[in-house]
Every structure is written in C-alpha cells, then in structure tokens.
Amino acid sequence: MALTQFAFCAIDGNVPAVDARNSSVEVKTPSGSSAATTAAADRDSTLCRVSTDTMVYVSFGSAPNATSDTVKFLVQAGATEYFRVRYQDKAAVVTA
C-alpha cells in the first residue's frame, strides 16, 4: 500500500534537525483523488517534512487540492522533502 507521511514541525536552532517535541504527524494513502490532511501547521511548526514511497504531487494551503492547485510539487518515490509552510496550512497529496 502506498503511503505519504506529512509531519508539520520546527527546526531546532541549535542542530539542523526536526524538533519532534511539537510535531504533528499524519499519514495519507495517496490515490487518484486529492486527499488533504486534517493536521495543520501551528505557530511554532512552519516546516512540513514529506516522506513518500510512491511518486506523488503535494500542495499546501488553507484548503489545498493537489489535483487542481496551480502550485504543486512532485515528490519522487522513496524521497523525503522539506517545505516551509504558513501558520494553519494543511497539505494535500495525489498520485502522480
């Protein structure tokens, strides 16, 4: 089963690593229809780590749609990417 994980988090200023203390993580099963997270970025966690085992498009916003959004990002199978997002942004995923 294909899975894509979204982790809204912060970067620890002392070490270039994800600060897991205030992270919100959600796993979605990508399909041909855009699926948005219920998890969203909070004030201190404006970074989103995306890890996927299948090629997907992802987008971010208050009501993201990875199918129809003008700005969406291709994430390759087996990749982990990091995106800066705004407060209260959610993520969406669709298979590529």
mmCIF file of C-alpha atoms in Angstrom:
data_model
loop_
_atom_site.group_PDB
_atom_site.id
_atom_site.type_symbol
_atom_site.label_atom_id
_atom_site.label_comp_id
_atom_site.label_asym_id
_atom_site.label_seq_id
_atom_site.Cartn_x
_atom_site.Cartn_y
_atom_site.Cartn_z
ATOM 1 C CA MET A 1 0.000 0.000 0.000
ATOM 2 C CA ALA A 2 1.351 3.416 -0.938
ATOM 3 C CA LEU A 3 1.776 5.845 1.950
ATOM 4 C CA THR A 4 2.745 9.505 2.239
ATOM 5 C CA GLN A 5 3.591 10.991 5.629
ATOM 6 C CA PHE A 6 3.268 14.685 6.449
ATOM 7 C CA ALA A 7 4.995 15.999 9.578
ATOM 8 C CA PHE A 8 4.396 19.651 10.466
ATOM 9 C CA CYS A 9 7.367 20.554 12.635
ATOM 10 C CA ALA A 10 10.032 23.088 13.507
ATOM 11 C CA ILE A 11 13.778 23.094 13.035
ATOM 12 C CA ASP A 12 15.804 23.189 16.219
ATOM 13 C CA GLY A 13 18.001 26.274 16.005
ATOM 14 C CA ASN A 14 20.997 24.538 17.582
ATOM 15 C CA VAL A 15 21.135 21.423 15.431
ATOM 16 C CA PRO A 16 19.903 21.095 11.830
ATOM 17 C CA ALA A 17 17.246 18.530 12.724
ATOM 18 C CA VAL A 18 13.481 18.305 13.067
ATOM 19 C CA ASP A 19 12.255 19.285 16.535
ATOM 20 C CA ALA A 20 9.977 16.353 17.341
ATOM 21 C CA ARG A 21 8.634 17.863 20.574
ATOM 22 C CA ASN A 22 5.959 19.954 18.851
ATOM 23 C CA SER A 23 5.351 17.925 15.694
ATOM 24 C CA SER A 24 2.003 16.909 14.260
ATOM 25 C CA VAL A 25 2.194 13.838 12.014
ATOM 26 C CA GLU A 26 -0.394 12.379 9.647
ATOM 27 C CA VAL A 27 -0.162 9.549 7.098
ATOM 28 C CA LYS A 28 -2.298 9.584 3.936
ATOM 29 C CA THR A 29 -2.819 6.843 1.365
ATOM 30 C CA PRO A 30 -2.428 8.646 -1.967
ATOM 31 C CA SER A 31 -4.824 7.852 -4.795
ATOM 32 C CA GLY A 32 -6.087 9.488 -7.973
ATOM 33 C CA SER A 33 -8.129 11.927 -5.862
ATOM 34 C CA SER A 34 -6.595 14.708 -3.813
ATOM 35 C CA ALA A 35 -6.615 13.990 -0.068
ATOM 36 C CA ALA A 36 -5.954 16.798 2.415
ATOM 37 C CA THR A 37 -4.584 16.432 5.924
ATOM 38 C CA THR A 38 -6.549 17.400 8.985
ATOM 39 C CA ALA A 39 -3.213 18.195 10.646
ATOM 40 C CA ALA A 40 -2.035 21.756 10.095
ATOM 41 C CA ALA A 41 0.997 23.882 10.833
ATOM 42 C CA ASP A 42 0.907 25.670 14.165
ATOM 43 C CA ARG A 43 2.680 28.900 15.103
ATOM 44 C CA ASP A 44 5.919 27.138 16.031
ATOM 45 C CA SER A 45 5.858 24.403 13.384
ATOM 46 C CA THR A 46 6.013 26.009 9.950
ATOM 47 C CA LEU A 47 8.015 23.305 8.247
ATOM 48 C CA CYS A 48 6.468 20.233 6.640
ATOM 49 C CA ARG A 49 8.509 17.068 6.154
ATOM 50 C CA VAL A 50 7.008 14.906 3.385
ATOM 51 C CA SER A 51 8.119 11.303 3.013
ATOM 52 C CA THR A 52 6.563 9.018 0.422
ATOM 53 C CA ASP A 53 7.012 5.540 -1.012
ATOM 54 C CA THR A 54 5.291 6.366 -4.310
ATOM 55 C CA MET A 55 5.531 9.302 -6.735
ATOM 56 C CA VAL A 56 3.042 11.997 -5.706
ATOM 57 C CA TYR A 57 2.132 15.643 -6.111
ATOM 58 C CA VAL A 58 1.742 17.650 -2.900
ATOM 59 C CA SER A 59 0.357 21.113 -2.293
ATOM 60 C CA PHE A 60 -0.131 23.328 0.732
ATOM 61 C CA GLY A 61 -2.644 25.950 1.854
ATOM 62 C CA SER A 62 -5.761 26.544 3.919
ATOM 63 C CA ALA A 63 -7.775 24.217 1.636
ATOM 64 C CA PRO A 64 -5.153 22.509 -0.553
ATOM 65 C CA ASN A 65 -6.006 20.395 -3.593
ATOM 66 C CA ALA A 66 -3.040 18.560 -5.110
ATOM 67 C CA THR A 67 -5.030 17.927 -8.296
ATOM 68 C CA SER A 68 -6.108 21.461 -9.170
ATOM 69 C CA ASP A 69 -3.781 23.828 -7.265
ATOM 70 C CA THR A 70 -1.594 25.953 -9.528
ATOM 71 C CA VAL A 71 1.463 25.360 -7.340
ATOM 72 C CA LYS A 72 2.101 21.725 -6.517
ATOM 73 C CA PHE A 73 5.303 19.799 -6.050
ATOM 74 C CA LEU A 74 6.339 16.440 -7.472
ATOM 75 C CA VAL A 75 7.893 14.196 -4.827
ATOM 76 C CA GLN A 76 9.645 11.097 -6.118
ATOM 77 C CA ALA A 77 9.064 7.602 -4.698
ATOM 78 C CA GLY A 78 11.350 6.931 -1.760
ATOM 79 C CA ALA A 79 12.079 10.636 -1.253
ATOM 80 C CA THR A 80 11.858 12.900 1.764
ATOM 81 C CA GLU A 81 11.375 16.617 1.095
ATOM 82 C CA TYR A 82 11.048 19.632 3.392
ATOM 83 C CA PHE A 83 8.743 22.598 2.734
ATOM 84 C CA ARG A 84 8.305 25.887 4.604
ATOM 85 C CA VAL A 85 4.596 26.494 5.134
ATOM 86 C CA ARG A 86 2.442 29.184 6.717
ATOM 87 C CA TYR A 87 0.607 29.019 10.026
ATOM 88 C CA GLN A 88 -2.542 26.853 9.704
ATOM 89 C CA ASP A 89 -1.548 25.481 6.276
ATOM 90 C CA LYS A 90 -2.592 21.912 5.551
ATOM 91 C CA ALA A 91 -1.148 19.550 2.943
ATOM 92 C CA ALA A 92 -2.763 17.558 0.147
ATOM 93 C CA VAL A 93 -1.499 14.590 -1.868
ATOM 94 C CA VAL A 94 -2.457 12.844 -5.126
ATOM 95 C CA THR A 95 -0.641 10.134 -7.058
ATOM 96 C CA ALA A 96 1.432 11.380 -9.976
#
